């Protein structure tokens, strides 16, 4: 066991966790932040997507200790009093059905909007579809997910 | 995953010392290959030595000769680097197509090359652009580095520090990806370099990445898509599996070579 300190959703946390602990396990089992879902556990589906220092990563394919000293944001940390524009857009556009993939879709969506903004590129429909290559949804057929991200991109 | 001891090194020397004192150590870069392998119990190191905090392995620098990419540079950093885009645009483009955005935020050039997956992209850049792999103990020419499936010239405990890419006169890369894994099934990099035309093919050789002499000869005399048509591309040495037959792969090499020339 080794001490690990990181910031999760703005709060500094220190925990004693074994080396093999995945970031997804730290979030869900130790910190009880179960909004980060584990779908495949093989780095394919993106349900576990969170932000590390503002960049999307798959929490099932990272050791908790790799996140030492970083700022992690999970789906629980997005809303700030009111829903984040990306969350609201998924609500407005019926961007989910069962909701299992949704936390990962939203975290990936926020990342792509921020990345395109920073690089001065336009995030059109084709770009959104391409950018979603690491996130799988078994329900919606993606159409309303794409619409949701398109709406949020204009509001963020 | 089996229990493992995690270390974070802050210098190359510290990482090497931690490696030698452990019973079965592995370096940890982005973890995008190593962690899935450990979850499947295909690897069970006693100790992981995280290289992310080592300043000597980070960063990209360019000069008139080319670009030096630190081993821990992520695919996303290579894709966005102004230096790489200016000097070797094909490398930035290639990096932008590896995996997905989450993988690109963690996966590194050193990790990809140390792993030498037959379906990885970067081996085509290293061999096709005639790059040099710089390690903690020597410099390894591209020609000597790749030694078959998941096999490289790296010795036990040898660490990739950086990769030096000479500036090509022009170069292009095109790939057909496997629709499920999104790894290249056939990737072809074509380059006009100071040392002549080089064509590297990844994703499809039974022994990993290879140079294609026929395509190199044809493109040396005529750098055009048409020149690719006249080249004989055999099935010998190509993989033949559930993803693609050898003759389909041979066909894809031709198509990707043409697209790579068009993109150059
Ligand atoms: C969903 C998904 C899709 C992907 N798609 C692609 C793709 O399309 N194309 C592609 O090329 N790759 C793809 N990858 C692989 C990805 O590029 C990996 O990041 C890469 O292969 C390994 O890099 P890493 O930094 O994660 O290394 P790690 O997984 O940390 O390490 C890999 C191996 O290299 C060793 N190692 C790491 N760094 C060093 C070093 N500096 N010196 C010596 N040894 C070292 C480690 O000990 C380990 O054995 C994909 C991965 C995933 C999860
Ligand atoms: S649970 Fe992490 S990618 Fe599927
Ligand atoms: S809404 Fe069910 S998996 Fe996407």
Tab-separated table of C-alpha atoms and ligand atoms in Angstrom:
chain	number	residue	atom	x	y	z
A	1	UNK	CA	0.000	0.000	0.000
A	2	UNK	CA	1.186	3.480	-0.831
A	3	UNK	CA	-0.256	6.872	-0.119
A	4	UNK	CA	-1.810	8.597	-3.079
A	5	UNK	CA	-2.904	12.231	-3.177
A	6	UNK	CA	-4.918	13.762	-5.981
A	7	UNK	CA	-7.740	16.220	-6.528
A	8	UNK	CA	-11.129	14.803	-7.430
A	9	UNK	CA	-13.868	17.227	-8.464
A	10	UNK	CA	-12.051	20.062	-6.739
A	11	UNK	CA	-11.468	18.229	-3.458
A	12	UNK	CA	-8.043	17.034	-2.370
A	13	UNK	CA	-8.089	13.392	-1.347
A	14	UNK	CA	-5.404	11.146	0.101
A	15	UNK	CA	-5.872	7.386	0.235
A	16	UNK	CA	-3.706	4.389	0.896
A	17	UNK	CA	-4.302	2.120	-2.133
A	18	UNK	CA	-2.422	-0.868	-3.587
A	19	UNK	CA	-0.353	-0.336	-6.735
A	20	UNK	CA	-2.682	-2.341	-8.977
A	21	UNK	CA	-5.787	-0.252	-8.147
A	22	UNK	CA	-7.339	1.161	-11.304
A	23	UNK	CA	-8.472	4.771	-11.358
A	24	UNK	CA	-12.003	3.488	-12.070
A	25	UNK	CA	-11.822	1.353	-8.900
A	26	UNK	CA	-10.566	4.239	-6.792
A	27	UNK	CA	-13.403	6.443	-8.021
A	28	UNK	CA	-16.203	3.901	-7.751
A	29	UNK	CA	-15.210	1.722	-4.826
A	30	UNK	CA	-13.074	3.887	-2.579
A	31	UNK	CA	-14.604	7.310	-3.206
A	32	UNK	CA	-18.107	5.943	-4.028
A	33	UNK	CA	-18.362	8.125	-7.140
A	34	UNK	CA	-20.343	5.598	-9.133
A	35	UNK	CA	-21.235	7.964	-11.969
A	36	UNK	CA	-18.111	6.769	-13.775
A	37	UNK	CA	-19.293	3.517	-15.346
A	38	UNK	CA	-17.286	0.452	-16.236
A	39	UNK	CA	-18.645	-1.146	-19.396
A	40	UNK	CA	-15.982	-3.245	-21.043
A	41	UNK	CA	-13.022	-2.840	-18.693
A	42	UNK	CA	-10.858	-3.377	-21.805
A	43	UNK	CA	-10.393	0.245	-22.992
A	44	UNK	CA	-12.890	-0.097	-25.836
A	45	UNK	CA	-16.201	1.481	-24.774
A	46	UNK	CA	-15.391	4.799	-23.095
A	47	UNK	CA	-18.108	4.466	-20.408
A	48	UNK	CA	-15.374	5.121	-17.834
A	49	UNK	CA	-14.158	8.370	-19.418
A	50	UNK	CA	-13.066	11.078	-16.963
A	51	UNK	CA	-10.870	14.156	-17.313
A	52	UNK	CA	-7.308	14.230	-16.008
A	53	UNK	CA	-5.982	17.790	-15.964
A	54	UNK	CA	-8.744	18.679	-18.412
A	55	UNK	CA	-8.119	15.870	-20.911
A	56	UNK	CA	-10.326	12.854	-21.471
A	57	UNK	CA	-8.837	9.496	-20.402
A	58	UNK	CA	-10.261	6.027	-19.784
A	59	UNK	CA	-10.309	5.428	-16.028
A	60	UNK	CA	-10.335	1.643	-16.503
A	61	UNK	CA	-7.007	1.814	-18.314
A	62	UNK	CA	-5.079	3.884	-15.814
A	63	UNK	CA	-3.681	3.058	-12.423
A	64	UNK	CA	-4.965	5.264	-9.643
A	65	UNK	CA	-1.338	6.051	-8.809
A	66	UNK	CA	-0.725	7.384	-12.316
A	67	UNK	CA	-3.164	10.147	-11.387
A	68	UNK	CA	-1.146	11.254	-8.331
A	69	UNK	CA	-0.926	15.034	-8.187
A	70	UNK	CA	-3.441	15.563	-10.988
A	71	UNK	CA	-6.944	17.000	-11.064
A	72	UNK	CA	-9.581	14.448	-11.941
A	73	UNK	CA	-13.068	15.524	-12.974
A	74	UNK	CA	-15.854	12.966	-13.091
A	75	UNK	CA	-19.452	13.336	-14.237
A	76	UNK	CA	-20.337	14.245	-10.627
A	77	UNK	CA	-18.028	17.245	-10.821
A	78	UNK	CA	-19.418	18.837	-13.999
A	79	UNK	CA	-22.585	20.493	-12.711
A	80	UNK	CA	-21.960	23.745	-10.938
A	81	UNK	CA	-25.205	24.552	-9.169
A	82	UNK	CA	-27.024	23.975	-12.430
A	83	UNK	CA	-26.436	21.363	-15.108
A	84	UNK	CA	-23.405	21.791	-17.352
A	85	UNK	CA	-24.431	22.830	-20.919
A	86	UNK	CA	-23.419	19.349	-22.136
A	87	UNK	CA	-25.661	17.666	-19.564
A	88	UNK	CA	-28.522	19.998	-20.414
A	89	UNK	CA	-28.061	19.331	-24.138
A	90	UNK	CA	-28.291	15.549	-23.606
A	91	UNK	CA	-31.490	16.180	-21.668
A	92	UNK	CA	-32.945	18.542	-24.311
A	93	UNK	CA	-32.137	16.255	-27.249
A	94	UNK	CA	-32.990	12.902	-25.711
A	95	UNK	CA	-29.328	11.962	-26.056
A	96	UNK	CA	-29.673	8.840	-23.952
A	97	UNK	CA	-31.842	5.806	-23.510
A	98	UNK	CA	-30.570	3.391	-20.842
A	99	UNK	CA	-27.988	5.943	-19.757
A	100	UNK	CA	-25.117	3.534	-19.268
A	101	UNK	CA	-22.793	5.172	-21.796
A	102	UNK	CA	-23.933	8.690	-20.929
A	103	UNK	CA	-21.319	9.751	-18.349
A	104	UNK	CA	-18.574	8.752	-20.771
A	105	UNK	CA	-20.319	10.407	-23.719
A	106	UNK	CA	-20.664	13.650	-21.773
A	107	UNK	CA	-17.052	13.658	-20.593
A	108	UNK	CA	-15.853	12.897	-24.137
A	109	UNK	CA	-18.208	15.569	-25.491
A	110	UNK	CA	-16.888	18.259	-23.152
A	111	UNK	CA	-13.310	17.302	-24.029
A	112	UNK	CA	-13.864	17.516	-27.774
A	113	UNK	CA	-15.651	20.867	-27.592
A	114	UNK	CA	-12.850	22.330	-25.459
A	115	UNK	CA	-10.139	20.853	-27.684
A	116	UNK	CA	-11.659	22.173	-30.914
A	117	UNK	CA	-12.201	25.599	-29.344
A	118	UNK	CA	-8.583	25.754	-28.159
A	119	UNK	CA	-7.331	24.800	-31.626
A	120	UNK	CA	-9.753	27.152	-33.373
A	121	UNK	CA	-11.345	24.331	-35.365
A	122	UNK	CA	-15.046	23.865	-36.116
A	123	UNK	CA	-16.700	20.894	-34.505
A	124	UNK	CA	-19.236	19.945	-37.166
A	125	UNK	CA	-21.365	16.831	-37.294
A	126	UNK	CA	-18.769	14.780	-39.173
A	127	UNK	CA	-16.068	15.770	-36.685
A	128	UNK	CA	-18.283	14.812	-33.735
A	129	UNK	CA	-19.007	11.397	-35.238
A	130	UNK	CA	-15.311	10.845	-35.815
A	131	UNK	CA	-14.358	12.087	-32.350
A	132	UNK	CA	-16.789	9.618	-30.763
A	133	UNK	CA	-14.761	6.649	-32.051
A	134	UNK	CA	-13.741	5.721	-28.496
A	135	UNK	CA	-17.266	5.752	-27.046
A	136	UNK	CA	-19.805	3.011	-27.672
A	137	UNK	CA	-23.574	3.250	-27.188
A	138	UNK	CA	-25.753	0.157	-27.501
A	139	UNK	CA	-29.085	2.021	-27.481
A	140	UNK	CA	-29.386	5.325	-29.248
A	141	UNK	CA	-27.826	4.822	-32.654
A	142	UNK	CA	-25.698	7.898	-31.817
A	143	UNK	CA	-27.924	10.333	-33.682
A	144	UNK	CA	-29.222	12.234	-30.665
A	145	UNK	CA	-25.840	12.046	-28.957
A	146	UNK	CA	-24.346	13.888	-31.936
A	147	UNK	CA	-27.174	16.446	-31.823
A	148	UNK	CA	-26.624	16.967	-28.103
A	149	UNK	CA	-22.913	17.642	-28.524
A	150	UNK	CA	-23.654	19.960	-31.447
A	151	UNK	CA	-26.031	21.989	-29.288
A	152	UNK	CA	-23.620	22.131	-26.347
A	153	UNK	CA	-20.802	23.239	-28.645
A	154	UNK	CA	-22.754	26.409	-29.402
A	155	UNK	CA	-23.427	27.066	-25.706
A	156	UNK	CA	-20.073	26.271	-24.101
B	1	UNK	CA	-4.933	-7.714	-11.977
B	2	UNK	CA	-2.257	-9.346	-9.839
B	3	UNK	CA	-0.693	-7.228	-7.091
B	4	UNK	CA	2.028	-4.926	-8.312
B	5	UNK	CA	4.303	-2.406	-6.676
B	6	UNK	CA	4.106	1.057	-8.224
B	7	UNK	CA	7.085	3.420	-8.394
B	8	UNK	CA	7.284	6.889	-9.866
B	9	UNK	CA	10.772	7.742	-11.083
B	10	UNK	CA	11.933	11.330	-11.431
B	11	UNK	CA	15.118	10.632	-13.405
B	12	UNK	CA	16.433	8.044	-15.848
B	13	UNK	CA	18.963	6.846	-13.271
B	14	UNK	CA	16.314	6.441	-10.595
B	15	UNK	CA	14.137	4.430	-12.995
B	16	UNK	CA	17.062	2.176	-13.915
B	17	UNK	CA	17.952	1.608	-10.270
B	18	UNK	CA	14.344	0.718	-9.438
B	19	UNK	CA	14.265	-1.622	-12.444
B	20	UNK	CA	17.385	-3.509	-11.381
B	21	UNK	CA	16.404	-3.903	-7.751
B	22	UNK	CA	12.968	-5.396	-8.522
B	23	UNK	CA	12.468	-9.085	-9.209
B	24	UNK	CA	10.453	-8.562	-12.401
B	25	UNK	CA	10.101	-4.926	-13.330
B	26	UNK	CA	8.415	-3.263	-16.329
B	27	UNK	CA	8.534	0.368	-17.334
B	28	UNK	CA	5.097	2.003	-17.420
B	29	UNK	CA	4.510	4.711	-20.019
B	30	UNK	CA	0.884	5.454	-21.007
B	31	UNK	CA	-0.253	2.031	-19.862
B	32	UNK	CA	-2.578	1.770	-22.867
B	33	UNK	CA	-1.086	-1.571	-23.864
B	34	UNK	CA	0.588	-2.757	-20.679
B	35	UNK	CA	-2.428	-2.400	-18.361
B	36	UNK	CA	-4.846	-4.312	-20.644
B	37	UNK	CA	-2.148	-7.000	-20.954
B	38	UNK	CA	-1.850	-7.204	-17.161
B	39	UNK	CA	-5.626	-7.394	-16.758
B	40	UNK	CA	-5.635	-10.399	-19.083
B	41	UNK	CA	-2.850	-11.948	-16.969
B	42	UNK	CA	-0.607	-12.016	-20.034
B	43	UNK	CA	1.926	-10.007	-18.051
B	44	UNK	CA	2.449	-10.064	-14.306
B	45	UNK	CA	5.336	-7.807	-13.367
B	46	UNK	CA	6.239	-7.472	-9.690
B	47	UNK	CA	6.998	-3.761	-10.064
B	48	UNK	CA	5.916	-0.991	-12.418
B	49	UNK	CA	8.195	1.977	-12.876
B	50	UNK	CA	6.235	4.966	-14.118
B	51	UNK	CA	8.315	7.126	-16.465
B	52	UNK	CA	5.884	10.043	-16.618
B	53	UNK	CA	7.713	12.240	-14.139
B	54	UNK	CA	11.088	12.125	-15.917
B	55	UNK	CA	11.847	15.469	-17.602
B	56	UNK	CA	14.537	13.950	-19.891
B	57	UNK	CA	11.940	11.776	-21.622
B	58	UNK	CA	9.537	14.634	-22.364
B	59	UNK	CA	9.330	17.235	-25.057
B	60	UNK	CA	9.781	17.772	-28.770
B	61	UNK	CA	12.590	19.762	-30.343
B	62	UNK	CA	13.322	20.545	-33.973
B	63	UNK	CA	16.321	21.804	-35.920
B	64	UNK	CA	17.360	21.934	-39.578
B	65	UNK	CA	18.039	18.200	-39.641
B	66	UNK	CA	14.799	16.989	-38.156
B	67	UNK	CA	12.763	16.423	-35.038
B	68	UNK	CA	13.573	14.755	-31.750
B	69	UNK	CA	10.572	13.359	-29.903
B	70	UNK	CA	10.982	12.391	-26.240
B	71	UNK	CA	9.883	8.840	-25.447
B	72	UNK	CA	7.080	9.963	-23.113
B	73	UNK	CA	5.534	12.323	-25.660
B	74	UNK	CA	1.885	11.364	-26.083
B	75	UNK	CA	0.235	10.780	-29.448
B	76	UNK	CA	-1.906	13.883	-28.818
B	77	UNK	CA	1.215	16.002	-28.221
B	78	UNK	CA	2.862	14.769	-31.426
B	79	UNK	CA	-0.356	15.447	-33.360
B	80	UNK	CA	-0.589	19.023	-32.069
B	81	UNK	CA	3.095	19.951	-32.114
B	82	UNK	CA	3.842	22.984	-34.285
B	83	UNK	CA	7.439	21.740	-34.745
B	84	UNK	CA	6.336	18.325	-35.986
B	85	UNK	CA	3.645	19.790	-38.230
B	86	UNK	CA	6.196	22.088	-39.844
B	87	UNK	CA	9.092	19.640	-40.256
B	88	UNK	CA	7.384	16.253	-40.687
B	89	UNK	CA	3.648	16.750	-41.234
B	90	UNK	CA	3.140	13.064	-41.973
B	91	UNK	CA	4.194	12.203	-38.413
B	92	UNK	CA	1.703	14.628	-36.845
B	93	UNK	CA	-1.002	13.279	-39.124
B	94	UNK	CA	-0.190	9.678	-38.231
B	95	UNK	CA	-0.275	10.451	-34.501
B	96	UNK	CA	-3.689	12.088	-34.872
B	97	UNK	CA	-5.105	8.817	-36.212
B	98	UNK	CA	-3.855	6.431	-33.518
B	99	UNK	CA	-6.641	4.925	-31.393
B	100	UNK	CA	-9.132	7.472	-30.030
B	101	UNK	CA	-8.748	10.760	-28.182
B	102	UNK	CA	-8.533	9.122	-24.737
B	103	UNK	CA	-5.839	6.712	-25.937
B	104	UNK	CA	-3.946	9.585	-27.570
B	105	UNK	CA	-3.925	11.530	-24.300
B	106	UNK	CA	-1.989	8.742	-22.539
B	107	UNK	CA	-0.281	6.519	-25.122
B	108	UNK	CA	3.317	7.440	-25.901
B	109	UNK	CA	5.801	7.096	-28.730
B	110	UNK	CA	8.287	5.177	-26.558
B	111	UNK	CA	5.620	2.765	-25.324
B	112	UNK	CA	4.360	2.057	-28.814
B	113	UNK	CA	7.851	1.391	-30.177
B	114	UNK	CA	8.978	-0.717	-27.192
B	115	UNK	CA	5.855	-2.800	-27.611
B	116	UNK	CA	6.215	-3.136	-31.423
B	117	UNK	CA	2.722	-4.472	-32.036
B	118	UNK	CA	2.500	-5.715	-35.611
B	119	UNK	CA	-0.559	-3.487	-36.048
B	120	UNK	CA	0.964	-0.307	-34.607
B	121	UNK	CA	1.363	2.864	-36.685
B	122	UNK	CA	4.643	4.376	-35.461
B	123	UNK	CA	6.875	1.505	-36.667
B	124	UNK	CA	6.028	2.608	-40.228
B	125	UNK	CA	7.208	6.138	-39.417
B	126	UNK	CA	10.445	4.989	-37.779
B	127	UNK	CA	11.373	2.608	-40.600
B	128	UNK	CA	9.964	4.693	-43.454
B	129	UNK	CA	11.559	7.955	-42.337
B	130	UNK	CA	14.818	6.246	-41.330
B	131	UNK	CA	14.636	7.421	-37.732
B	132	UNK	CA	17.027	6.590	-34.919
B	133	UNK	CA	15.878	5.159	-31.597
B	134	UNK	CA	17.889	6.739	-28.788
B	135	UNK	CA	18.105	4.674	-25.609
B	136	UNK	CA	19.741	5.105	-22.213
B	137	UNK	CA	22.812	3.287	-23.563
B	138	UNK	CA	23.077	3.678	-27.375
B	139	UNK	CA	21.509	4.785	-30.645
B	140	UNK	CA	19.742	2.161	-32.735
B	141	UNK	CA	19.117	2.608	-36.469
B	142	UNK	CA	15.570	1.886	-37.635
B	143	UNK	CA	16.880	-0.973	-39.775
B	144	UNK	CA	18.270	-2.757	-36.711
B	145	UNK	CA	15.534	-1.881	-34.249
B	146	UNK	CA	12.559	-3.997	-35.400
B	147	UNK	CA	13.165	-7.726	-34.998
B	148	UNK	CA	9.812	-9.404	-35.560
B	149	UNK	CA	6.424	-9.542	-33.818
B	150	UNK	CA	6.644	-7.696	-30.489
B	151	UNK	CA	10.443	-8.108	-30.738
B	152	UNK	CA	12.940	-5.260	-30.805
B	153	UNK	CA	16.663	-4.701	-30.363
B	154	UNK	CA	16.032	-3.433	-26.814
B	155	UNK	CA	17.880	-5.383	-24.148
B	156	UNK	CA	16.520	-6.238	-20.699
B	157	UNK	CA	16.009	-2.975	-18.836
B	158	UNK	CA	17.010	-0.793	-21.810
B	159	UNK	CA	14.957	2.374	-21.939
B	160	UNK	CA	13.942	4.381	-24.985
B	161	UNK	CA	14.804	8.023	-24.284
B	162	UNK	CA	13.804	9.633	-27.575
B	163	UNK	CA	13.375	9.075	-31.298
B	164	UNK	CA	15.167	11.236	-33.875
B	165	UNK	CA	13.415	11.687	-37.193
B	166	UNK	CA	15.298	13.249	-40.115
B	167	UNK	CA	13.298	15.718	-42.190
B	168	UNK	CA	12.004	14.003	-45.371
B	169	UNK	CA	11.710	15.882	-48.677
B	170	UNK	CA	8.143	14.659	-48.859
B	171	UNK	CA	6.179	11.837	-47.286
B	172	UNK	CA	2.670	10.449	-46.968
B	173	UNK	CA	0.881	7.790	-44.937
B	174	UNK	CA	-2.354	5.926	-45.570
B	175	UNK	CA	-3.945	3.003	-43.792
B	176	UNK	CA	-6.919	0.708	-43.890
B	177	UNK	CA	-8.017	0.147	-40.318
B	178	UNK	CA	-9.675	-2.905	-38.876
B	179	UNK	CA	-13.225	-1.677	-38.245
B	180	UNK	CA	-13.421	-3.297	-34.802
B	181	UNK	CA	-10.018	-2.580	-33.279
B	182	UNK	CA	-9.261	0.503	-35.401
B	183	UNK	CA	-5.620	-0.582	-35.553
B	184	UNK	CA	-4.171	-0.545	-39.072
B	185	UNK	CA	-4.673	-3.748	-41.064
B	186	UNK	CA	-2.370	-2.302	-43.703
B	187	UNK	CA	-0.516	0.976	-43.248
B	188	UNK	CA	1.916	2.303	-45.863
B	189	UNK	CA	4.312	5.191	-45.396
B	190	UNK	CA	6.111	6.498	-48.482
B	191	UNK	CA	8.980	8.959	-48.142
B	192	UNK	CA	11.483	10.749	-50.344
B	193	UNK	CA	14.519	11.161	-48.130
B	194	UNK	CA	18.097	12.306	-48.517
B	195	UNK	CA	19.031	8.629	-48.662
B	196	UNK	CA	16.505	7.755	-51.376
B	197	UNK	CA	12.900	6.638	-51.499
B	198	UNK	CA	11.669	4.493	-48.617
B	199	UNK	CA	8.402	2.595	-48.342
B	200	UNK	CA	7.454	0.996	-45.019
B	201	UNK	CA	4.475	-1.302	-44.567
B	202	UNK	CA	2.946	-1.991	-41.147
B	203	UNK	CA	0.035	-4.026	-39.809
B	204	UNK	CA	0.370	-6.901	-42.190
B	205	UNK	CA	3.807	-8.553	-42.297
B	206	UNK	CA	4.279	-11.888	-40.521
B	207	UNK	CA	7.459	-10.422	-39.031
B	208	UNK	CA	6.076	-6.965	-38.401
B	209	UNK	CA	6.934	-3.770	-40.243
B	210	UNK	CA	8.968	-4.132	-43.462
B	211	UNK	CA	10.301	-2.132	-46.409
B	212	UNK	CA	8.945	-2.878	-49.875
B	213	UNK	CA	11.787	-2.915	-52.405
B	214	UNK	CA	9.566	-3.099	-55.496
B	215	UNK	CA	7.601	-0.001	-54.488
B	216	UNK	CA	10.792	1.837	-53.543
B	217	UNK	CA	12.346	1.189	-56.963
B	218	UNK	CA	9.226	2.218	-58.852
B	219	UNK	CA	8.738	5.408	-56.847
B	220	UNK	CA	12.445	6.319	-57.120
B	221	UNK	CA	12.142	6.689	-60.868
B	222	UNK	CA	8.610	8.080	-60.915
B	223	UNK	CA	6.948	9.527	-57.797
B	224	UNK	CA	3.376	9.003	-58.911
B	225	UNK	CA	0.330	6.876	-58.217
B	226	UNK	CA	0.672	5.406	-61.694
B	227	UNK	CA	4.123	4.056	-60.885
B	228	UNK	CA	2.577	1.938	-58.108
B	229	UNK	CA	0.384	0.091	-60.636
B	230	UNK	CA	3.314	-1.543	-62.359
B	231	UNK	CA	4.770	-3.031	-59.188
B	232	UNK	CA	4.339	-6.677	-58.373
B	233	UNK	CA	3.107	-7.055	-54.798
B	234	UNK	CA	3.220	-10.668	-53.637
B	235	UNK	CA	1.439	-12.388	-50.779
B	236	UNK	CA	4.613	-13.970	-49.474
B	237	UNK	CA	5.332	-13.047	-45.854
B	238	UNK	CA	1.950	-11.382	-45.349
B	239	UNK	CA	-0.412	-12.427	-42.593
B	240	UNK	CA	-3.439	-14.494	-43.506
B	241	UNK	CA	-6.019	-14.482	-40.726
B	242	UNK	CA	-9.676	-13.905	-39.840
B	243	UNK	CA	-9.228	-10.158	-40.376
B	244	UNK	CA	-7.912	-10.342	-43.930
B	245	UNK	CA	-6.485	-12.882	-46.329
B	246	UNK	CA	-2.961	-12.483	-47.653
B	247	UNK	CA	-4.125	-11.632	-51.173
B	248	UNK	CA	-6.485	-8.951	-49.857
B	249	UNK	CA	-3.635	-7.518	-47.791
B	250	UNK	CA	-1.412	-7.474	-50.888
B	251	UNK	CA	-4.146	-5.581	-52.714
B	252	UNK	CA	-4.480	-3.139	-49.823
B	253	UNK	CA	-0.733	-2.447	-49.876
B	254	UNK	CA	-1.098	-1.198	-53.452
B	255	UNK	CA	-4.161	0.923	-52.687
B	256	UNK	CA	-2.624	2.418	-49.532
B	257	UNK	CA	0.675	3.089	-51.324
B	258	UNK	CA	-1.201	5.104	-53.956
B	259	UNK	CA	-3.140	7.040	-51.327
B	260	UNK	CA	0.075	7.705	-49.438
B	261	UNK	CA	1.724	9.100	-52.575
B	262	UNK	CA	-1.352	11.253	-53.206
B	263	UNK	CA	-1.184	12.545	-49.626
B	264	UNK	CA	2.545	13.357	-49.802
C	1	LIG	C1	-8.490	1.314	-27.698
C	1	LIG	C2	-7.065	1.382	-28.169
C	1	LIG	C3	-6.812	1.637	-29.510
C	1	LIG	C4	-5.507	1.716	-29.984
C	1	LIG	N1	-5.308	1.952	-31.307
C	1	LIG	C5	-4.047	2.029	-31.788
C	1	LIG	C6	-3.789	2.293	-33.174
C	1	LIG	O1	-4.720	2.495	-33.970
C	1	LIG	N2	-2.503	2.344	-33.595
C	1	LIG	C7	-1.458	2.156	-32.731
C	1	LIG	O2	-0.320	2.238	-33.171
C	1	LIG	N3	-1.665	1.920	-31.427
C	1	LIG	C8	-2.924	1.838	-30.941
C	1	LIG	N4	-3.123	1.599	-29.604
C	1	LIG	C9	-1.939	1.397	-28.744
C	1	LIG	C10	-1.499	2.710	-28.163
C	1	LIG	O3	-0.888	3.493	-29.154
C	1	LIG	C11	-0.539	2.493	-26.998
C	1	LIG	O4	-0.472	3.711	-26.361
C	1	LIG	C12	0.861	2.073	-27.312
C	1	LIG	O5	0.954	0.927	-28.073
C	1	LIG	C13	1.643	1.784	-26.043
C	1	LIG	O6	2.080	2.968	-25.519
C	1	LIG	P1	1.966	3.288	-23.991
C	1	LIG	O7	2.669	4.562	-23.816
C	1	LIG	O8	0.575	3.205	-23.553
C	1	LIG	O9	2.890	2.128	-23.360
C	1	LIG	P2	2.667	1.135	-22.144
C	1	LIG	O10	1.422	0.355	-22.334
C	1	LIG	O11	2.845	1.829	-20.862
C	1	LIG	O12	3.940	0.186	-22.370
C	1	LIG	C14	4.027	-0.725	-23.458
C	1	LIG	C15	5.328	-1.531	-23.339
C	1	LIG	O13	6.458	-0.700	-23.600
C	1	LIG	C16	7.356	-0.671	-22.492
C	1	LIG	N5	7.868	0.687	-22.429
C	1	LIG	C17	7.111	1.820	-22.318
C	1	LIG	N6	7.899	2.921	-22.412
C	1	LIG	C18	9.164	2.479	-22.570
C	1	LIG	C19	10.427	3.143	-22.745
C	1	LIG	N7	10.524	4.488	-22.773
C	1	LIG	N8	11.522	2.384	-22.892
C	1	LIG	C20	11.442	1.016	-22.891
C	1	LIG	N9	10.270	0.336	-22.742
C	1	LIG	C21	9.167	1.062	-22.588
C	1	LIG	C22	6.522	-1.109	-21.309
C	1	LIG	O14	7.313	-1.708	-20.317
C	1	LIG	C23	5.577	-2.099	-21.945
C	1	LIG	O15	6.180	-3.351	-22.099
C	1	LIG	C24	-4.413	1.526	-29.088
C	1	LIG	C25	-4.657	1.277	-27.742
C	1	LIG	C26	-5.966	1.198	-27.263
C	1	LIG	C27	-6.186	0.946	-25.825
C	2	LIG	S1	-14.895	0.571	-19.175
C	2	LIG	FE1	-13.189	1.746	-19.682
C	2	LIG	S2	-13.267	1.801	-21.808
C	2	LIG	FE2	-14.914	0.451	-21.345
C	3	LIG	S1	-27.917	5.020	-23.854
C	3	LIG	FE1	-27.744	2.891	-23.448
C	3	LIG	S2	-25.679	2.524	-23.962
C	3	LIG	FE2	-25.947	4.520	-24.656
